[in-house]
Coordinates of C-alpha atoms and ligand atoms in Angstrom, one line a residue:
M30 CA 118.5 49.8 134.5
A31 CA 122.2 50.5 135.2
D32 CA 122.7 52.6 132.1
F33 CA 119.3 54.2 132.1
D34 CA 117.7 56.9 134.2
Y35 CA 114.3 55.6 133.4
D36 CA 112.5 52.5 132.0
V37 CA 110.1 54.8 130.1
L38 CA 110.4 58.4 129.0
V39 CA 107.2 59.8 127.5
I40 CA 107.4 62.9 125.3
G41 CA 104.2 64.9 125.6
A42 CA 101.7 65.0 128.5
G43 CA 98.4 65.0 126.5
P44 CA 95.8 62.3 126.9
G45 CA 98.1 59.9 125.1
G46 CA 101.3 60.7 126.9
Y47 CA 100.0 61.3 130.5
V48 CA 97.9 58.1 130.4
A49 CA 100.9 56.1 129.0
A50 CA 103.1 57.5 131.8
I51 CA 100.6 56.7 134.5
R52 CA 100.0 53.2 133.3
A53 CA 103.7 52.5 132.9
A54 CA 104.3 53.6 136.5
Q55 CA 101.4 51.5 137.7
L56 CA 103.1 48.5 136.0
G57 CA 106.2 49.1 138.1
L58 CA 108.3 50.9 135.4
K59 CA 110.4 53.9 136.4
T60 CA 108.8 56.7 134.4
A61 CA 109.2 60.3 133.4
C62 CA 107.2 62.5 131.1
A63 CA 108.6 65.6 129.3
E64 CA 106.1 68.4 128.6
S65 CA 107.0 71.8 127.2
R66 CA 103.7 73.5 128.2
E67 CA 103.3 75.1 131.7
T68 CA 100.6 72.6 132.6
L69 CA 99.9 68.9 132.0
G70 CA 97.0 67.6 129.9
G71 CA 98.1 68.5 126.4
T72 CA 95.8 70.0 123.8
C73 CA 92.8 68.3 125.1
L74 CA 92.8 69.6 128.7
N75 CA 94.4 73.0 128.0
V76 CA 93.0 74.3 124.7
G77 CA 90.8 71.4 123.2
C78 CA 88.2 69.0 124.5
I79 CA 87.7 70.5 127.9
P80 CA 87.7 74.3 127.4
S81 CA 85.5 73.8 124.3
K82 CA 83.0 71.7 126.2
A83 CA 83.0 74.3 129.0
M84 CA 82.0 77.0 126.5
L85 CA 79.6 74.7 124.7
H86 CA 77.8 73.8 128.0
A87 CA 77.6 77.4 129.2
S88 CA 76.5 78.8 125.9
E89 CA 73.8 76.1 125.6
F90 CA 72.3 77.4 128.9
Y91 CA 72.5 80.9 127.6
E92 CA 70.7 80.0 124.4
A93 CA 68.1 78.0 126.2
A94 CA 67.3 81.0 128.2
A95 CA 67.6 83.7 125.5
S96 CA 65.7 81.7 122.8
G97 CA 62.6 81.4 125.1
E98 CA 63.1 77.6 125.3
M99 CA 63.2 77.8 129.1
N100 CA 60.2 80.1 129.2
K101 CA 58.3 77.5 127.3
M102 CA 58.9 75.0 130.1
G103 CA 57.6 77.4 132.7
V104 CA 61.0 78.8 133.8
K105 CA 60.8 82.5 133.2
V106 CA 64.2 84.1 132.8
Q107 CA 65.6 87.1 131.0
P108 CA 69.3 86.3 130.6
E109 CA 72.2 88.7 130.6
L110 CA 75.5 87.5 129.2
D111 CA 78.5 87.9 131.4
L112 CA 81.2 86.7 129.1
D113 CA 84.0 87.3 131.6
A114 CA 82.3 85.0 134.1
M115 CA 81.8 82.4 131.3
Q116 CA 85.4 82.6 130.4
A117 CA 86.4 82.4 134.1
Q118 CA 84.5 79.1 134.6
R119 CA 86.3 77.7 131.5
L120 CA 89.7 78.6 133.0
E121 CA 88.7 77.3 136.4
T122 CA 87.7 73.9 134.9
V123 CA 90.9 73.7 132.9
K124 CA 93.0 74.6 136.0
G125 CA 91.2 71.9 138.1
L126 CA 91.7 69.2 135.5
T127 CA 95.3 70.0 134.5
G128 CA 96.1 70.2 138.3
G129 CA 94.5 66.8 138.6
I130 CA 97.0 65.3 136.2
E131 CA 99.8 66.8 138.2
Y132 CA 98.4 65.2 141.3
L133 CA 98.1 61.8 139.5
F134 CA 101.7 62.1 138.4
K135 CA 102.8 62.6 142.0
K136 CA 100.6 59.9 143.3
N137 CA 102.0 57.4 140.7
K138 CA 105.6 58.7 141.0
V139 CA 105.9 59.9 137.4
D140 CA 108.6 62.5 137.1
W141 CA 107.5 65.6 135.1
L142 CA 110.5 66.9 133.2
K143 CA 109.6 70.5 132.3
G144 CA 110.8 71.6 128.9
R145 CA 110.9 70.7 125.2
A146 CA 112.4 67.3 124.4
S147 CA 114.6 66.4 121.4
F148 CA 116.4 63.1 120.6
V149 CA 120.1 62.8 120.9
D150 CA 120.0 59.1 120.1
A151 CA 117.2 56.5 120.4
H152 CA 117.7 56.1 124.1
T153 CA 118.9 59.7 125.0
V154 CA 116.6 62.7 125.0
E155 CA 117.6 66.3 125.9
V156 CA 115.1 68.2 128.0
A157 CA 115.8 71.8 129.0
G158 CA 119.5 71.3 128.4
K159 CA 119.8 68.1 130.4
Q160 CA 120.3 64.6 128.8
V161 CA 118.1 61.8 130.1
K162 CA 118.6 58.2 129.2
A163 CA 115.6 55.8 128.9
K164 CA 115.2 52.2 127.9
N165 CA 112.0 53.1 126.1
V166 CA 110.9 56.5 124.7
V167 CA 107.2 57.1 123.8
I168 CA 106.6 59.9 121.3
A169 CA 103.2 61.5 122.2
T170 CA 103.7 65.0 120.9
G171 CA 100.2 65.4 119.5
S172 CA 99.1 67.9 116.8
S173 CA 98.7 71.6 116.0
V174 CA 96.4 73.5 113.7
T175 CA 97.0 73.2 110.0
P176 CA 97.7 76.6 108.6
L177 CA 95.9 78.0 105.6
P178 CA 98.5 79.1 103.0
G179 CA 98.6 82.9 102.8
V180 CA 96.6 83.4 106.0
T181 CA 98.4 84.5 109.2
I182 CA 96.8 83.3 112.5
D183 CA 97.2 85.9 115.3
N184 CA 95.4 84.8 118.4
D185 CA 96.6 87.8 120.4
G186 CA 95.2 90.1 117.7
G187 CA 91.9 88.3 118.0
V188 CA 90.8 88.8 114.3
V189 CA 92.2 85.7 112.5
V190 CA 92.4 83.0 115.1
D191 CA 92.7 79.2 115.4
S192 CA 90.7 77.2 118.0
T193 CA 92.8 78.4 120.9
G194 CA 92.1 82.1 120.0
A195 CA 88.4 81.3 119.3
L196 CA 88.0 79.9 122.9
E197 CA 89.5 83.1 124.4
L198 CA 87.6 85.9 122.6
A199 CA 87.1 88.9 124.9
S200 CA 83.8 89.9 123.3
V201 CA 81.1 88.3 121.1
P202 CA 82.0 89.0 117.4
K203 CA 79.1 90.5 115.4
K204 CA 80.1 88.5 112.4
M205 CA 82.3 85.4 112.4
V206 CA 83.5 83.5 109.4
V207 CA 84.6 79.9 110.1
I208 CA 86.9 78.4 107.5
G209 CA 86.3 74.6 107.5
G210 CA 83.0 72.9 108.4
G211 CA 84.6 70.1 110.4
V212 CA 84.4 69.3 114.1
I213 CA 86.1 72.4 115.5
G214 CA 84.3 74.8 113.1
L215 CA 80.9 73.5 114.1
E216 CA 81.5 73.3 117.8
L217 CA 83.2 76.7 118.2
G218 CA 80.9 78.3 115.6
S219 CA 78.0 77.0 117.7
V220 CA 79.3 78.6 120.8
W221 CA 79.6 82.1 119.3
R222 CA 76.3 81.8 117.3
R223 CA 74.5 80.9 120.6
L224 CA 76.0 84.0 122.2
G225 CA 74.9 86.2 119.4
S226 CA 77.3 86.1 116.4
E227 CA 76.2 85.8 112.8
V228 CA 78.3 82.8 111.8
T229 CA 79.1 81.8 108.3
V230 CA 80.8 78.5 107.7
V231 CA 82.9 78.1 104.5
E232 CA 83.5 74.5 103.6
F233 CA 85.5 73.3 100.6
L234 CA 83.5 70.1 100.2
D235 CA 79.8 69.7 99.3
Q236 CA 78.8 68.7 102.9
L237 CA 80.0 69.3 106.4
L238 CA 81.8 66.8 108.6
P239 CA 83.8 64.7 106.1
G240 CA 84.3 61.1 107.2
M241 CA 80.9 60.8 108.8
D242 CA 77.9 58.9 107.4
G243 CA 76.4 60.7 104.3
E244 CA 72.9 60.9 105.7
V245 CA 74.2 62.2 109.0
R246 CA 76.2 64.9 107.2
K247 CA 73.1 66.0 105.2
E248 CA 70.9 66.1 108.3
A249 CA 73.6 68.0 110.2
G250 CA 73.7 70.6 107.5
K251 CA 69.9 71.1 107.7
L252 CA 70.0 71.4 111.4
F253 CA 72.8 74.0 111.6
K254 CA 71.1 76.0 108.9
K255 CA 67.8 75.9 110.9
Q256 CA 69.7 77.2 113.9
G257 CA 70.8 80.2 111.9
M258 CA 74.3 79.3 110.7
A259 CA 75.0 80.3 107.2
L260 CA 76.7 77.5 105.2
K261 CA 78.8 78.1 102.2
L262 CA 79.4 74.6 100.9
S263 CA 81.6 73.7 97.9
T264 CA 83.4 77.0 98.5
K265 CA 87.1 77.8 99.0
V266 CA 88.8 80.7 100.7
T267 CA 91.3 82.5 98.4
G268 CA 92.3 85.3 100.7
V269 CA 91.9 87.0 104.1
A270 CA 92.7 90.6 104.4
V271 CA 92.8 92.1 108.0
N272 CA 91.7 95.7 108.2
G273 CA 92.4 96.7 111.8
K274 CA 89.7 95.1 114.0
S275 CA 88.0 93.2 111.2
A276 CA 88.8 91.2 108.1
T277 CA 87.6 90.6 104.5
V278 CA 87.4 87.0 103.4
T279 CA 87.5 86.3 99.7
V280 CA 85.8 83.1 98.6
E281 CA 85.0 81.4 95.4
P282 CA 83.3 78.1 94.4
S283 CA 85.7 75.1 95.0
A284 CA 85.3 74.2 91.3
G285 CA 86.2 77.7 90.2
G286 CA 83.9 80.7 89.4
A287 CA 83.1 84.2 90.5
A288 CA 84.7 85.4 93.7
E289 CA 82.8 87.2 96.5
T290 CA 83.8 88.7 99.8
L291 CA 82.5 88.2 103.4
E292 CA 83.1 90.7 106.1
A293 CA 84.0 89.4 109.6
D294 CA 85.1 90.6 113.0
V295 CA 86.6 87.2 113.7
V296 CA 87.9 84.6 111.2
L297 CA 88.4 81.1 112.7
V298 CA 90.8 78.8 110.7
S299 CA 89.8 75.2 111.4
I300 CA 90.8 73.2 108.4
G301 CA 92.4 70.3 110.3
R302 CA 95.4 69.5 112.4
R303 CA 98.8 68.2 111.7
P304 CA 101.3 66.1 113.8
N305 CA 103.9 67.8 116.0
V306 CA 107.3 66.5 115.0
D307 CA 109.3 69.7 114.6
G308 CA 112.2 70.0 116.9
L309 CA 112.2 66.3 117.9
A310 CA 115.3 65.7 115.8
L311 CA 113.8 62.4 114.4
D312 CA 116.5 62.4 111.8
K313 CA 119.0 61.6 114.6
I314 CA 117.3 58.3 115.2
G315 CA 116.4 57.4 111.6
I316 CA 112.6 58.0 111.7
A317 CA 111.1 59.7 108.7
V318 CA 107.4 60.8 108.7
N319 CA 104.9 59.6 106.1
G320 CA 103.2 61.9 103.5
R321 CA 100.8 63.2 106.1
G322 CA 103.6 64.1 108.5
Q323 CA 102.8 61.2 110.8
I324 CA 105.1 58.7 112.5
E325 CA 104.2 55.1 111.4
T326 CA 104.0 52.3 114.0
D327 CA 103.0 48.6 114.1
H328 CA 100.0 47.3 116.0
D329 CA 102.0 47.4 119.2
F330 CA 102.8 51.2 118.7
A331 CA 106.5 50.4 118.1
T332 CA 108.3 52.5 115.5
K333 CA 110.9 50.9 113.3
V334 CA 113.5 51.9 115.8
P335 CA 113.8 49.5 118.7
G336 CA 112.8 51.1 122.0
V337 CA 111.0 54.0 120.4
W338 CA 107.2 54.0 120.4
A339 CA 104.6 56.5 119.2
I340 CA 100.9 57.1 120.0
G341 CA 98.0 59.6 119.7
D342 CA 97.6 62.4 117.2
V343 CA 101.2 62.1 116.0
I344 CA 100.4 58.6 114.4
P345 CA 97.8 57.7 111.8
G346 CA 94.1 57.4 112.8
P347 CA 91.5 59.8 114.1
M348 CA 92.8 62.7 116.1
L349 CA 90.7 62.0 119.2
A350 CA 91.6 62.1 122.9
H351 CA 90.0 58.7 123.7
K352 CA 91.9 57.1 120.9
A353 CA 95.2 58.6 122.2
E354 CA 94.3 57.5 125.8
D355 CA 93.6 53.9 124.8
E356 CA 96.9 53.8 122.8
G357 CA 98.6 55.2 125.9
I358 CA 97.4 52.3 128.0
A359 CA 98.3 49.8 125.2
V360 CA 101.8 51.1 124.6
A361 CA 102.6 51.0 128.3
E362 CA 101.3 47.4 128.6
N363 CA 103.4 46.4 125.5
I364 CA 106.5 48.0 127.0
A365 CA 105.9 46.0 130.2
G366 CA 105.7 42.8 128.2
L367 CA 101.9 42.5 128.4
T368 CA 99.5 42.5 125.4
G369 CA 98.1 46.0 124.8
I370 CA 95.6 46.2 122.0
V371 CA 93.4 49.0 120.5
N372 CA 90.6 48.0 118.1
H373 CA 90.8 50.9 115.6
D374 CA 87.7 49.7 113.9
V375 CA 85.6 50.7 116.9
I376 CA 86.6 54.2 117.9
P377 CA 83.5 56.4 118.5
G378 CA 83.5 60.0 117.3
V379 CA 81.3 62.7 118.7
V380 CA 80.6 66.3 117.7
Y381 CA 79.4 68.2 120.8
T382 CA 76.9 70.5 119.1
F383 CA 73.2 70.6 119.8
P384 CA 72.0 68.1 119.0
E385 CA 75.2 66.0 119.4
I386 CA 76.3 64.0 116.4
A387 CA 78.0 60.6 117.0
G388 CA 79.1 57.5 115.1
V389 CA 81.1 54.4 115.5
G390 CA 82.2 51.8 112.9
L391 CA 81.5 52.0 109.2
T392 CA 79.4 54.6 107.4
E393 CA 76.5 53.3 105.3
E394 CA 78.6 54.2 102.2
A395 CA 81.7 52.3 103.4
A396 CA 79.7 49.3 104.6
K397 CA 77.9 49.0 101.2
E398 CA 81.3 48.8 99.5
K399 CA 82.2 45.8 101.6
G400 CA 79.1 43.8 100.9
A401 CA 75.3 43.5 101.4
I402 CA 73.9 45.3 104.4
K403 CA 70.6 46.0 106.2
V404 CA 69.9 49.4 107.7
G405 CA 67.5 50.2 110.5
K406 CA 66.5 53.8 111.4
F407 CA 64.5 55.4 114.1
P408 CA 63.7 59.2 114.4
M409 CA 64.3 60.9 117.8
M410 CA 60.9 62.5 117.3
A411 CA 59.3 59.1 118.1
N412 CA 61.4 58.6 121.2
S413 CA 59.4 59.5 124.3
R414 CA 62.2 61.0 126.3
A415 CA 63.4 63.2 123.4
K416 CA 59.9 64.4 122.8
T417 CA 59.3 65.1 126.5
N418 CA 62.4 67.1 126.6
H419 CA 61.5 69.1 123.5
E420 CA 64.4 67.6 121.6
P421 CA 62.8 66.2 118.4
D422 CA 65.7 66.5 116.0
G423 CA 67.8 63.7 114.8
F424 CA 67.7 59.9 114.3
V425 CA 69.6 56.7 115.0
K426 CA 70.8 54.4 112.3
V427 CA 72.1 50.9 112.8
I428 CA 74.0 49.3 109.9
A429 CA 74.3 45.5 110.0
D430 CA 75.7 42.8 107.7
A431 CA 72.9 41.3 105.6
A432 CA 74.1 37.8 106.0
T433 CA 75.4 37.6 109.6
D434 CA 73.4 40.5 111.1
K435 CA 76.7 41.7 112.8
V436 CA 76.5 45.4 113.6
L437 CA 79.0 47.3 111.3
G438 CA 78.2 50.8 112.3
V439 CA 75.9 53.0 114.4
W440 CA 75.1 56.7 113.8
C441 CA 73.1 59.1 116.0
I442 CA 72.0 62.6 115.9
A443 CA 70.4 63.3 119.3
S444 CA 70.8 65.7 122.2
V445 CA 72.8 63.1 124.1
A446 CA 74.3 61.2 121.1
G447 CA 77.7 61.2 122.7
T448 CA 76.5 59.3 125.7
M449 CA 74.3 57.0 123.6
I450 CA 77.2 55.9 121.3
A451 CA 79.0 54.2 124.1
Q452 CA 76.6 51.3 124.2
A453 CA 76.9 50.9 120.4
A454 CA 80.7 50.8 120.7
Q455 CA 80.5 48.2 123.4
A456 CA 78.0 46.1 121.4
M457 CA 80.3 46.2 118.4
E458 CA 83.4 45.4 120.6
F459 CA 81.5 42.3 121.8
G460 CA 80.6 41.4 118.1
A461 CA 76.9 42.0 118.7
T462 CA 74.2 41.5 116.0
S463 CA 71.4 44.0 115.5
E464 CA 69.1 41.3 117.2
D465 CA 71.4 41.3 120.3
I466 CA 70.7 45.1 120.7
A467 CA 67.0 44.8 119.8
Y468 CA 66.5 42.1 122.5
T469 CA 68.5 44.0 125.2
C470 CA 66.2 45.6 127.7
H471 CA 66.7 49.4 127.7
A472 CA 65.5 51.6 130.5
H473 CA 62.4 53.7 129.8
P474 CA 62.2 56.6 129.2
T475 CA 65.7 57.1 127.8
H476 CA 67.1 58.4 124.5
S477 CA 69.0 55.1 124.2
E478 CA 65.7 53.3 123.5
A479 CA 66.1 54.9 120.0
I480 CA 69.1 52.6 119.5
K481 CA 67.1 49.6 120.4
E482 CA 64.3 50.6 118.1
A483 CA 66.7 51.3 115.2
A484 CA 68.1 47.9 115.8
M485 CA 64.6 46.4 115.7
A486 CA 64.1 48.2 112.4
V487 CA 67.1 46.3 110.8
K488 CA 65.2 43.0 110.6
G489 CA 61.7 43.9 111.4
K490 CA 59.7 46.8 112.7
P491 CA 60.2 49.1 115.6
I492 CA 57.1 49.6 117.9
H493 CA 56.8 53.3 118.2
I494 CA 56.7 54.4 114.5
Ligands
FAD521 P1 98.2 66.5 122.7 O1 97.0 66.5 123.5 O2 98.3 67.4 121.5 O3 99.5 66.6 123.6 C1 100.7 66.6 123.2 C2 101.6 67.4 124.2 O4 102.9 67.2 123.8 C3 101.3 68.9 124.2 O5 101.0 69.3 125.5 C4 102.6 69.5 123.7 O6 102.9 70.7 124.4 C5 103.6 68.4 124.1 N1 104.8 68.4 123.2 C6 104.9 68.5 121.9 N2 106.1 68.4 121.4 C7 106.9 68.3 122.5 C8 108.3 68.2 122.8 N3 109.2 68.2 121.8 N4 108.7 68.2 124.1 C9 107.9 68.2 125.1 N5 106.5 68.3 124.9 C10 106.1 68.3 123.7 N6 89.2 65.1 121.0 C11 88.2 64.4 121.5 O7 88.3 63.1 121.6 N7 87.0 65.0 122.0 C12 86.9 66.3 122.0 O8 85.8 66.8 122.4 C13 87.9 67.1 121.4 N8 87.8 68.4 121.3 C14 88.8 69.2 120.8 C15 88.6 70.5 120.7 C16 89.6 71.3 120.1 C17 89.4 72.8 120.0 C18 90.8 70.7 119.7 C19 91.9 71.6 119.1 C20 91.0 69.3 119.8 C21 90.0 68.6 120.3 N9 90.1 67.2 120.4 C22 89.0 66.4 120.9 C23 91.3 66.5 119.9 C24 92.2 66.1 121.1 O9 92.5 67.3 121.8 C25 93.4 65.4 120.6 O10 93.1 64.3 119.8 C26 94.2 64.9 121.8 O11 94.6 66.0 122.6 C27 95.5 64.2 121.3 O12 96.2 63.7 122.4 P2 97.8 63.5 122.3 O13 98.2 63.1 123.6 O14 98.1 62.7 121.1 O15 98.4 65.0 122.0
NAI522 P1 88.4 68.5 110.5 O1 89.2 67.7 109.7 O2 87.3 68.0 111.4 O3 87.6 69.6 109.5 C1 88.3 70.4 108.6 C2 87.3 70.8 107.6 O4 87.9 71.9 106.8 C3 86.9 69.7 106.6 O5 85.5 69.7 106.5 C4 87.6 70.1 105.3 O6 86.9 69.7 104.2 C5 87.6 71.6 105.4 N1 88.7 72.3 104.7 C6 89.9 71.9 104.5 N2 90.6 72.9 103.8 C7 89.7 73.9 103.5 C8 89.8 75.1 102.9 N3 90.9 75.5 102.3 N4 88.7 75.9 102.8 C9 87.5 75.5 103.4 N5 87.4 74.3 104.0 C10 88.5 73.5 104.1 O7 89.4 69.5 111.3 P2 89.1 70.5 112.5 O8 87.7 70.8 112.6 O9 90.2 71.5 112.3 O10 89.5 69.5 113.7 C11 90.8 69.0 113.8 C12 90.8 67.7 114.6 O11 90.5 67.9 115.9 C13 89.8 66.7 114.0 O12 90.5 65.7 113.4 C14 89.1 66.2 115.2 O13 89.2 64.8 115.3 C15 89.7 66.9 116.4 N6 88.6 67.4 117.2 C16 87.7 66.6 117.7 C17 86.6 67.1 118.4 C18 85.6 66.1 119.0 O14 85.9 64.9 119.1 N7 84.5 66.6 119.4 C19 86.4 68.5 118.6 C20 87.4 69.3 117.9 C21 88.4 68.8 117.3

């Protein structure tokens, strides 16, 4: 340690970085974490996972009351929206959780270096004008919104916004156009639709949610339409003109054709995110990013420069908080000389709409390309708990290898799909067959029984359909 201030310096305090820092400190390494934001927790806690779920949860209550859903269950209410209060509870939640990371840093003796970090050399990083030397540096700088060429995002103006601006709107837009029918567009589009906006989603491809199972994508499209979202699939945006407090969005078919215009009070740009590497001075340490702007690493999360590691959204793989967190634990363990592993074949993904949409492993399309498969399906309509709760939409699909019966992928659309998918991920991590799931006793009445019945359908028949 003689020449170093720290064993480990982590750049970025998002779910990748703060978890890596805490685990490194737990393993006895002297650790610091540089963060340029005012608060810890990164995109996820400040402007991502947590505030979006705060708004999704609150708006779900509002819609259940406003749509008459609660009245149907004998709870008579006439709701009144207090958007300021809804926003205040979002901010309160964020404050609590980001403050919690500050507490964990103190508890684990992780030094928080406040400021933007940039490399001087592979073991020297400048933070707020001060040089810090570390034996190991972990790059965990995350990602930011991908801009749409020709479209200026102005969150303060509140007309053309990214996800951060869309979380903070001061009033419910009458009309909202969402550019990009991916995870952010559907989650935040759902929030404002539930609160009263007319939402139109413009998606370049012929289905929503690229990367998910084909049947799930189709069903998701049907459900969002049924909820009142207008979907313009196979459509591209060619221009956005801001006229004071509103905007005109020009769109045309992705394959070319006649243009049309859409009027909006708010336009949300959600066409993906790109890694944060600007200002890191990676050139000084000889790291070049790949064609997608990502830093490449090996399975241990080591870059090609000894002592420099990278994790989370800034490296290849799904841009998900839990993927970043697991990589944070693994990189710290690898630095400490232990064996840190992340199984990138089993990373669940969840869209927190209503119903939730979740998957883990291969899609049916990808599994078919690899060999013969068997698929079992079960509709939520036939699940007693979903039916009791008036949540009939969705299904579960279990995809297994035809020869070995090993589970290759599980997909769910269900009110609590995000919770259900954990058991599928665990089963796959343990190398389970569909029979293993089918013969596991599931508590009744639970939504998870639909996973058991879909697994039963792989080789035989479920009971309840
Ligand atoms: P980040 O969380 O992006 O953290 C990186 C941090 O590094 C930032 O705080 C940044 O300020 C800091 N930083 C960058 N450069 C420097 C520098 N040079 N010096 C110092 N600090 C620096 N994922 C889920 O799994 N579930 C969800 O429900 C979910 N919801 C989301 C909702 C929205 C609206 C958005 C935008 C994202 C959501 N995500 C969700 C994605 C999730 O937020 C990211 O995958 C996750 O935050 C990535 O973690 P990270 O640690 O790699 O980076
Ligand atoms: P995304 O990649 O999920 O979706 C972007 C969508 O925009 C795609 O459907 C794409 O085809 C479409 N698109 C791209 N260019 C377009 C154009 N010019 N016109 C119209 N459509 C266009 O990206 P999104 O929604 O911005 O989210 C970014 C990341 O954040 C995702 O990778 C996701 O992993 C993460 N995230 C995760 C959440 C979760 O886990 N629940 C919630 C929110 C974000």
